[in-house]
Short mmCIF file of C-alpha atoms in Angstrom, two decimals:
data_model
loop_
_atom_site.label_atom_id
_atom_site.label_comp_id
_atom_site.label_asym_id
_atom_site.label_seq_id
_atom_site.Cartn_x
_atom_site.Cartn_y
_atom_site.Cartn_z
CA MET F 1 -30.61 -71.59 64.18
CA ASN F 2 -32.24 -68.18 64.58
CA ILE F 3 -32.25 -65.78 61.66
CA HIS F 4 -31.50 -62.15 62.35
CA LYS F 5 -34.70 -60.15 62.32
CA ILE F 6 -34.74 -57.36 59.75
CA GLN F 7 -36.01 -54.04 61.01
CA THR F 8 -38.02 -51.81 58.70
CA VAL F 9 -37.74 -48.21 59.81
CA ALA F 10 -39.34 -45.14 58.28
CA LYS F 11 -38.58 -41.49 58.80
CA LYS F 12 -41.27 -38.87 58.87
CA ALA F 13 -42.25 -37.14 55.68
CA LEU F 14 -40.55 -33.86 56.51
CA ALA F 15 -37.21 -35.61 56.81
CA ALA F 16 -37.43 -36.64 53.20
CA ALA F 17 -39.11 -33.78 51.41
CA LEU F 18 -39.09 -30.62 53.48
CA PRO F 19 -40.92 -28.06 51.33
CA LEU F 20 -39.81 -24.48 51.05
CA ALA F 21 -42.11 -22.09 52.85
CA LEU F 22 -42.32 -18.44 51.95
CA CYS F 23 -44.51 -15.79 53.53
CA PHE F 24 -46.20 -13.29 51.24
CA SER F 25 -48.29 -10.19 51.90
CA ILE F 26 -47.14 -7.89 49.13
CA ALA F 27 -49.19 -5.76 46.81
CA GLY F 28 -50.25 -7.62 43.70
CA CYS F 29 -49.45 -6.73 40.13
CA SER F 30 -52.15 -5.36 37.89
CA LEU F 31 -54.31 -8.20 36.55
CA LYS F 32 -57.76 -8.42 35.01
CA PHE F 33 -60.24 -10.92 36.46
CA LYS F 34 -63.72 -11.94 35.52
CA ILE F 35 -65.94 -11.58 38.59
CA PHE F 36 -68.51 -14.33 39.16
CA ASP F 37 -71.64 -14.19 41.28
CA ASN F 38 -71.12 -16.01 44.56
CA SER F 39 -74.10 -18.26 43.79
CA ASP F 40 -71.73 -20.16 41.50
CA PHE F 41 -70.01 -21.63 44.54
CA LYS F 42 -71.27 -24.53 46.60
CA PRO F 43 -69.43 -26.40 49.33
CA THR F 44 -68.58 -29.92 48.25
CA SER F 45 -69.58 -31.08 51.73
CA GLU F 46 -73.17 -30.16 50.84
CA SER F 47 -73.21 -32.09 47.59
CA GLU F 48 -75.15 -35.31 47.61
CA ALA F 49 -72.99 -38.28 48.49
CA LEU F 50 -73.48 -41.37 46.37
CA LEU F 51 -74.11 -44.18 48.81
CA SER F 52 -72.71 -47.41 47.43
CA LYS F 53 -72.54 -51.04 48.37
CA ILE F 54 -69.04 -52.04 49.44
CA PRO F 55 -67.52 -54.29 46.75
CA GLU F 56 -66.45 -57.81 47.54
CA PRO F 57 -63.09 -57.86 49.35
CA LYS F 58 -59.99 -58.59 47.27
CA GLN F 59 -57.81 -61.48 48.42
CA THR F 60 -54.76 -61.01 46.22
CA SER F 61 -52.05 -63.65 45.86
CA TYR F 62 -49.40 -61.84 43.83
CA SER F 63 -46.60 -63.00 46.12
CA TYR F 64 -47.60 -66.67 46.01
CA SER F 65 -47.94 -66.55 42.22
CA ALA F 66 -44.42 -65.13 41.93
CA ILE F 67 -42.78 -68.05 43.80
CA THR F 68 -40.98 -70.39 41.40
CA ASN F 69 -39.66 -73.01 43.84
CA GLU F 70 -42.24 -75.72 44.59
CA HIS F 71 -40.76 -76.43 48.04
CA ILE F 72 -41.18 -72.73 48.94
CA LYS F 73 -44.77 -72.83 47.67
CA ASN F 74 -45.41 -75.89 49.82
CA LEU F 75 -44.00 -74.12 52.89
CA TYR F 76 -46.27 -71.14 52.13
CA ALA F 77 -49.27 -73.51 52.18
CA GLN F 78 -48.04 -75.11 55.41
CA ILE F 79 -47.71 -71.66 57.03
CA GLU F 80 -51.29 -70.89 55.98
CA ASN F 81 -52.46 -74.02 57.79
CA GLU F 82 -50.19 -73.53 60.81
CA CYS F 83 -51.19 -69.93 61.51
CA GLN F 84 -54.73 -71.03 62.40
CA LYS F 85 -53.43 -72.88 65.47
CA PRO F 86 -53.34 -71.03 68.82
CA VAL F 87 -49.67 -72.03 69.27
CA PRO F 88 -47.34 -72.83 66.34
CA ALA F 89 -45.86 -76.30 65.91
CA GLU F 90 -42.79 -77.43 64.03
CA ILE F 91 -43.21 -77.66 60.25
CA GLN F 92 -41.51 -80.38 58.21
CA CYS F 93 -40.82 -78.97 54.74
CA THR F 94 -41.05 -81.10 51.60
CA GLY F 95 -37.40 -80.55 50.78
CA THR F 96 -34.23 -78.79 51.92
CA LEU F 97 -34.56 -75.00 52.10
CA THR F 98 -32.09 -72.18 52.76
CA GLN F 99 -32.62 -69.25 55.12
CA LYS F 100 -33.49 -67.12 52.10
CA ASP F 101 -36.04 -69.69 50.90
CA ILE F 102 -37.77 -69.82 54.29
CA TYR F 103 -37.86 -66.08 54.59
CA GLU F 104 -39.28 -65.82 51.05
CA ALA F 105 -42.14 -68.14 52.06
CA ILE F 106 -42.89 -66.15 55.22
CA ILE F 107 -42.75 -62.75 53.49
CA ALA F 108 -44.87 -64.04 50.60
CA PHE F 109 -47.50 -65.32 53.01
CA LYS F 110 -47.55 -62.10 55.05
CA ASN F 111 -47.73 -60.03 51.86
CA ASP F 112 -50.81 -61.95 50.73
CA HIS F 113 -52.39 -62.07 54.21
CA PRO F 114 -52.02 -58.69 55.97
CA ASP F 115 -54.84 -59.74 58.29
CA ILE F 116 -52.65 -62.47 59.86
CA PHE F 117 -50.97 -60.05 62.23
CA TRP F 118 -49.56 -62.48 64.79
CA ILE F 119 -46.75 -64.14 62.77
CA LYS F 120 -43.26 -62.74 63.37
CA ASN F 121 -40.55 -62.37 60.75
CA THR F 122 -38.20 -64.45 62.88
CA PHE F 123 -37.99 -68.24 62.85
CA SER F 124 -35.69 -71.13 63.63
CA TYR F 125 -34.84 -74.08 61.41
CA TYR F 126 -32.61 -77.10 60.99
CA ASP F 127 -31.98 -79.78 58.36
CA TYR F 128 -32.45 -83.48 59.00
CA ASP F 129 -32.62 -86.49 56.72
CA GLY F 130 -33.29 -84.56 53.51
CA SER F 131 -35.90 -82.20 54.97
CA THR F 132 -35.85 -78.76 56.57
CA TYR F 133 -37.77 -78.26 59.81
CA VAL F 134 -39.08 -74.75 60.54
CA GLU F 135 -40.50 -73.28 63.72
CA LEU F 136 -42.54 -70.10 63.44
CA PHE F 137 -42.88 -67.52 66.21
CA TYR F 138 -46.03 -65.62 67.17
CA ILE F 139 -46.28 -62.11 68.58
CA SER F 140 -49.02 -63.40 70.86
CA SER F 141 -50.73 -66.76 71.25
CA GLY F 142 -53.42 -68.67 73.12
CA THR F 143 -56.22 -66.73 74.82
CA THR F 144 -54.36 -63.43 74.37
CA LEU F 145 -54.36 -63.95 70.61
CA GLU F 146 -58.05 -64.83 70.58
CA THR F 147 -58.89 -61.61 72.43
CA GLN F 148 -56.76 -59.61 70.00
CA LYS F 149 -58.52 -61.22 67.03
CA GLU F 150 -61.88 -60.10 68.42
CA LYS F 151 -60.69 -56.51 68.86
CA PHE F 152 -59.09 -56.57 65.41
CA ASN F 153 -62.21 -57.83 63.65
CA GLU F 154 -64.35 -55.30 65.48
CA ALA F 155 -62.10 -52.46 64.30
CA LEU F 156 -62.21 -53.82 60.74
CA ASN F 157 -66.00 -54.00 60.76
CA ASP F 158 -66.29 -50.44 62.04
CA PHE F 159 -63.98 -49.25 59.29
CA VAL F 160 -65.90 -51.03 56.52
CA ASN F 161 -69.29 -49.90 57.81
CA ASN F 162 -68.18 -46.25 57.56
CA ALA F 163 -67.04 -46.59 53.95
CA THR F 164 -70.41 -46.86 52.20
CA MET F 165 -70.46 -43.20 51.14
CA TYR F 166 -67.43 -43.61 48.87
CA SER F 167 -68.52 -44.69 45.42
CA SER F 168 -65.26 -44.91 43.46
CA GLU F 169 -62.05 -46.84 44.00
CA TYR F 170 -60.14 -43.56 44.25
CA GLU F 171 -62.46 -42.23 46.96
CA ARG F 172 -62.21 -45.46 48.92
CA GLU F 173 -58.43 -45.48 48.64
CA LYS F 174 -58.28 -41.89 49.87
CA TYR F 175 -60.56 -42.85 52.76
CA VAL F 176 -58.05 -45.55 53.73
CA ASN F 177 -55.16 -43.07 53.64
CA ASP F 178 -57.08 -40.52 55.71
CA TYR F 179 -58.37 -43.12 58.18
CA ILE F 180 -54.88 -44.41 58.97
CA ILE F 181 -53.46 -40.91 59.34
CA SER F 182 -56.29 -39.90 61.67
CA ASN F 183 -56.22 -43.03 63.83
CA CYS F 184 -52.53 -43.92 64.10
CA VAL F 185 -49.32 -42.24 65.21
CA TYR F 186 -45.85 -43.20 64.09
CA ASP F 187 -43.88 -44.96 66.84
CA ASP F 188 -40.60 -43.06 66.69
CA GLU F 189 -39.12 -44.85 69.69
CA ALA F 190 -39.73 -48.29 68.22
CA ALA F 191 -38.36 -47.25 64.83
CA TYR F 192 -35.21 -45.44 65.87
CA ASN F 193 -34.30 -47.80 68.72
CA ASN F 194 -35.08 -50.95 66.74
CA LYS F 195 -37.71 -52.00 69.27
CA THR F 196 -40.39 -53.84 67.35
CA ASN F 197 -41.93 -55.73 70.24
CA GLY F 198 -45.70 -56.02 70.20
CA ASN F 199 -47.74 -55.10 67.16
CA VAL F 200 -46.00 -51.99 65.82
CA SER F 201 -45.14 -53.86 62.59
CA THR F 202 -48.68 -55.12 62.01
CA ALA F 203 -52.10 -53.94 60.92
CA TYR F 204 -53.24 -54.59 64.49
CA GLY F 205 -50.89 -51.86 65.69
CA VAL F 206 -52.63 -49.38 63.38
CA LEU F 207 -56.25 -50.46 63.85
CA VAL F 208 -56.32 -51.31 67.56
CA ASP F 209 -53.27 -49.84 69.30
CA GLY F 210 -53.14 -46.70 67.16
CA LYS F 211 -49.34 -46.85 67.02
CA ALA F 212 -47.09 -48.44 64.39
CA ILE F 213 -43.98 -48.18 62.24
CA CYS F 214 -43.80 -48.31 58.45
CA GLU F 215 -44.44 -52.04 58.08
CA GLY F 216 -47.58 -51.72 60.20
CA TYR F 217 -48.75 -48.76 58.11
CA ALA F 218 -48.16 -50.71 54.89
CA ARG F 219 -49.91 -53.86 56.17
CA ALA F 220 -52.90 -51.83 57.34
CA PHE F 221 -53.15 -49.87 54.10
CA GLN F 222 -53.09 -53.08 52.07
CA LEU F 223 -55.63 -54.79 54.29
CA LEU F 224 -58.09 -51.89 54.35
CA CYS F 225 -57.81 -51.40 50.59
CA ASN F 226 -58.47 -55.12 50.10
CA LYS F 227 -61.52 -54.90 52.38
CA LEU F 228 -62.92 -52.16 50.12
CA GLY F 229 -62.35 -54.14 46.93
CA ILE F 230 -59.05 -52.54 45.91
CA GLU F 231 -56.03 -54.57 44.86
CA CYS F 232 -52.98 -53.56 46.85
CA VAL F 233 -49.51 -54.96 47.57
CA SER F 234 -46.75 -54.12 50.04
CA ILE F 235 -43.29 -53.09 48.85
CA ALA F 236 -40.07 -53.51 50.83
CA GLY F 237 -37.18 -51.16 50.17
CA MET F 238 -34.92 -48.40 51.41
CA THR F 239 -35.08 -44.66 52.08
CA ASP F 240 -31.91 -42.84 53.08
CA ASP F 241 -30.17 -46.23 53.61
CA VAL F 242 -32.85 -47.25 56.11
CA GLY F 243 -35.26 -50.15 55.65
CA HIS F 244 -38.77 -49.04 54.76
CA GLU F 245 -42.11 -50.40 53.51
CA TRP F 246 -44.89 -48.82 51.47
CA ASN F 247 -47.57 -49.89 48.96
CA CYS F 248 -48.78 -50.04 45.40
CA ALA F 249 -52.54 -49.79 44.82
CA LYS F 250 -54.48 -50.61 41.67
CA ILE F 251 -57.08 -47.94 40.88
CA ASP F 252 -59.35 -48.37 37.86
CA GLY F 253 -56.91 -50.76 36.22
CA ASN F 254 -53.64 -48.86 36.82
CA TRP F 255 -51.08 -49.26 39.59
CA TYR F 256 -49.91 -46.32 41.75
CA GLN F 257 -47.23 -45.91 44.42
CA VAL F 258 -48.45 -44.92 47.91
CA ASP F 259 -46.52 -44.27 51.13
CA VAL F 260 -49.06 -43.65 53.87
CA THR F 261 -46.28 -43.53 56.49
CA TRP F 262 -44.71 -40.51 54.86
CA ASN F 263 -48.15 -39.00 54.27
CA ASP F 264 -48.61 -39.06 58.05
CA SER F 265 -46.48 -35.98 58.66
CA GLN F 266 -46.72 -33.31 61.32
CA ASP F 267 -47.93 -30.84 58.69
CA ASP F 268 -51.24 -31.96 57.23
CA PHE F 269 -50.73 -29.98 54.01
CA SER F 270 -48.45 -32.84 52.92
CA ASN F 271 -50.86 -35.70 53.69
CA TYR F 272 -50.99 -36.54 49.98
CA TYR F 273 -47.41 -35.94 48.87
CA TYR F 274 -46.96 -39.70 48.50
CA PHE F 275 -50.46 -40.61 47.33
CA ASN F 276 -50.71 -42.28 43.92
CA LEU F 277 -47.30 -41.46 42.48
CA THR F 278 -45.56 -42.85 39.44
CA ASP F 279 -42.41 -44.95 39.76
CA GLU F 280 -40.34 -41.97 38.64
CA GLN F 281 -41.81 -39.77 41.35
CA MET F 282 -41.57 -42.33 44.16
CA TYR F 283 -38.12 -43.57 43.31
CA SER F 284 -36.68 -40.08 43.61
CA SER F 285 -36.71 -40.76 47.38
CA HIS F 286 -37.41 -44.53 47.67
CA ARG F 287 -35.70 -47.66 46.37
CA ALA F 288 -37.46 -51.01 46.16
CA ASP F 289 -35.49 -54.07 47.24
CA ASP F 290 -34.62 -56.65 44.59
CA LEU F 291 -36.94 -59.50 43.79
CA PHE F 292 -36.16 -62.69 45.71
CA ASP F 293 -35.24 -64.51 42.50
CA GLU F 294 -32.58 -61.86 41.80
CA ILE F 295 -30.90 -62.08 45.22
CA GLU F 296 -27.94 -64.38 45.75
CA PRO F 297 -28.26 -66.35 49.02
CA ASP F 298 -24.88 -65.14 50.26
CA ASN F 299 -25.81 -61.49 49.65
CA TYR F 300 -29.13 -61.99 51.37
CA ASN F 301 -27.56 -63.35 54.54
CA ASN F 302 -25.05 -60.51 54.75
CA ASP F 303 -27.37 -57.54 54.13
CA GLU F 304 -29.30 -56.70 57.30
CA ASN F 305 -31.47 -54.09 55.55
CA LEU F 306 -32.48 -56.27 52.62
CA ILE F 307 -35.90 -57.93 52.78
CA GLY F 308 -36.76 -58.77 49.20
CA ASN F 309 -39.92 -58.45 47.11
CA LEU F 310 -42.07 -60.99 45.31
CA TYR F 311 -44.00 -58.62 43.09
CA VAL F 312 -43.44 -54.94 42.26
CA PRO F 313 -45.91 -53.56 39.66
CA GLU F 314 -45.06 -50.81 37.21
CA CYS F 315 -46.69 -47.51 38.10
CA ASN F 316 -46.81 -45.06 35.21
CA SER F 317 -50.25 -43.45 35.36
CA THR F 318 -50.80 -39.94 36.74
CA GLU F 319 -54.61 -39.84 36.44
CA TYR F 320 -55.39 -40.59 40.07
CA ASN F 321 -52.59 -38.65 41.66
CA TYR F 322 -54.24 -36.65 44.45
CA TYR F 323 -53.23 -33.26 43.03
CA ASN F 324 -54.25 -34.16 39.49
CA GLN F 325 -57.69 -34.97 40.90
CA THR F 326 -58.11 -31.86 43.04
CA ALA F 327 -55.87 -28.97 41.96
CA PRO F 328 -56.04 -26.54 39.02
CA ILE F 329 -53.10 -26.54 36.60
CA LEU F 330 -51.14 -23.39 35.89
CA TYR F 331 -50.39 -23.34 32.16
CA ALA F 332 -49.56 -19.66 31.74
CA PHE F 333 -49.87 -16.27 33.39
CA ASP F 334 -52.77 -14.94 31.38
CA GLU F 335 -56.37 -13.90 31.94
CA GLU F 336 -57.86 -17.33 31.21
CA ASN F 337 -55.60 -19.11 33.69
CA ASP F 338 -56.04 -16.34 36.26
CA ASN F 339 -59.82 -16.76 36.10
CA THR F 340 -59.61 -20.55 36.36
CA ILE F 341 -57.37 -20.50 39.41
CA SER F 342 -59.28 -17.70 41.14
CA ASN F 343 -62.52 -19.59 40.58
CA ALA F 344 -61.04 -22.75 42.12
CA LEU F 345 -59.66 -20.74 45.03
CA ALA F 346 -63.10 -19.25 45.71
CA ASN F 347 -64.57 -22.74 45.81
CA SER F 348 -61.90 -23.80 48.30
CA ALA F 349 -62.74 -20.82 50.48
CA VAL F 350 -66.45 -21.66 50.51
CA ASN F 351 -65.57 -25.24 51.45
CA GLY F 352 -63.48 -23.96 54.34
CA ASP F 353 -60.31 -25.63 53.05
CA ASN F 354 -57.12 -24.98 54.96
CA TYR F 355 -54.91 -25.27 51.89
CA PHE F 356 -55.12 -24.50 48.20
CA ASN F 357 -52.91 -26.36 45.71
CA ILE F 358 -51.72 -25.34 42.26
CA ILE F 359 -49.98 -27.69 39.81
CA VAL F 360 -47.35 -26.07 37.60
CA ASP F 361 -47.53 -27.48 34.08
CA ASP F 362 -44.43 -29.10 32.60
CA SER F 363 -44.30 -26.36 29.96
CA LEU F 364 -43.26 -23.85 32.65
CA ASP F 365 -40.04 -23.67 34.62
CA PHE F 366 -41.11 -24.65 38.14
CA GLU F 367 -38.81 -22.29 40.05
CA ASP F 368 -39.70 -19.34 37.81
CA ALA F 369 -43.40 -20.07 38.20
CA TYR F 370 -43.06 -20.31 41.98
CA SER F 371 -41.24 -16.98 42.08
CA THR F 372 -43.85 -15.32 39.87
CA LEU F 373 -46.76 -16.67 41.92
CA VAL F 374 -45.39 -15.85 45.34
CA GLN F 375 -42.82 -13.10 45.03
CA ASP F 376 -44.39 -11.17 42.13
CA GLY F 377 -47.80 -11.10 43.79
CA TYR F 378 -49.95 -13.31 41.57
CA VAL F 379 -51.20 -15.33 44.54
CA VAL F 380 -52.28 -12.14 46.29
CA ASN F 381 -54.23 -11.18 43.21
CA TYR F 382 -55.85 -14.62 43.07
CA ILE F 383 -56.96 -14.17 46.68
CA GLU F 384 -58.31 -10.69 46.06
CA SER F 385 -60.18 -11.88 42.97
CA ALA F 386 -61.64 -14.83 44.90
CA ASN F 387 -62.79 -12.45 47.64
CA ASN F 388 -64.55 -10.31 45.01
CA MET F 389 -66.35 -13.40 43.69
CA LEU F 390 -67.56 -14.33 47.18
CA TRP F 391 -69.15 -10.95 47.96
CA GLY F 392 -68.10 -11.05 51.60
CA GLU F 393 -69.70 -14.42 52.35
CA VAL F 394 -66.18 -15.66 53.08
CA GLU F 395 -63.06 -13.51 53.07
CA LEU F 396 -59.47 -14.66 52.77
CA ASP F 397 -56.49 -12.85 54.24
CA THR F 398 -53.88 -11.94 51.61
CA SER F 399 -51.07 -12.61 54.10
CA SER F 400 -50.13 -16.28 54.13
CA TYR F 401 -47.47 -18.93 53.47
CA ALA F 402 -46.63 -20.94 50.38
CA TYR F 403 -44.97 -24.36 50.24
CA LYS F 404 -43.57 -26.11 47.21
CA ASN F 405 -42.93 -29.69 46.21
CA ASP F 406 -40.50 -29.83 43.31
CA THR F 407 -41.04 -33.53 42.57
CA LEU F 408 -44.81 -33.17 42.19
CA ARG F 409 -44.56 -29.60 40.81
CA VAL F 410 -47.12 -28.52 43.39
CA ILE F 411 -47.38 -25.18 45.19
CA THR F 412 -49.54 -25.12 48.33
CA ILE F 413 -51.05 -21.91 49.68
CA VAL F 414 -52.09 -21.79 53.35
CA LEU F 415 -55.54 -20.21 53.53
CA ASN F 416 -56.14 -17.74 56.36
CA TYR F 417 -59.68 -16.51 56.87
CA ILE F 418 -60.77 -13.04 58.02
CA ASN F 419 -64.35 -14.22 58.49
#
């Protein structure tokens, strides 16, 4: 009997969180700024990079550890042995298993082994004489698979060899996010037409073909994080009633939510909108599927969008959110805050950044702060003050666009340069 294959489809980031853009080029209000000598500013690209040895890869087994049925655990181990063969053979399980049980074993194995890209989510099975017999299906096999493994390992080695300049877990995780976005495009046709032939759902699709859907993005992100010594798991769920997959990554002891698929938007100012979020932030647009132990077999068979999870960590830390790491915080509209933000803006200009982000503190009403910054001319004054600090070395145009993200309380200013 063949089990219906569940499709995991992701929409682009702009479909979920289209930010409001507003153009500004108005005269600023009267503010006082402290003017700094431009020698205070130094491009971060010129700072000395700390070359580091890549940590030992992480081979996590959260999914296997979460399995409570010994027969499912045994099938997991049998899959691990079977996947090393060039062509799969029939597996005799140690007991009688349901469709849900078999799928739990396959998903658990794939979650713990994102490098095993050739196993499909589909399978066939039958019961006989007290045992269940399972046949796996490969995306490719034989000599074709061997050739793909060589290309895959070569791409992995190239990726790892270029990661030595990143000394912290956060920097390495960001490198993974940026690498995937730069080297892969989202396969809209496969996603929206439910065509998942080939490797679009695998890490191979990202690393070798350069084209994938959300499951491929998630598998690749997990694998590349693991290769750089970062614990990472894949999460199955829903967005806008459509199946979707993303990740949780463990940075310096705390878990964070990451959706690299939605970070890969057409507008690169939002490449970090879904980078290291809390559960509260991520679940404003995402919903994780139930754990396998919580799903009734009858419900599982009847829900085409439901995949199931083995392990979903709690993500409550905000320390390594991208914007908390890189953007100044607006606490008030006063001279001290004005100087801080103008100083940070001048640094961004020297670095040649395309965008400048401001976090609005929780003590302020976000919409009021956005209106004051953009419509009342504070941003224009920040730009003018930054230009004064730079003494003409770099000059920003005061006419630009601003975008806002209400969930993250972030306002992004597009930087236009005169020289």
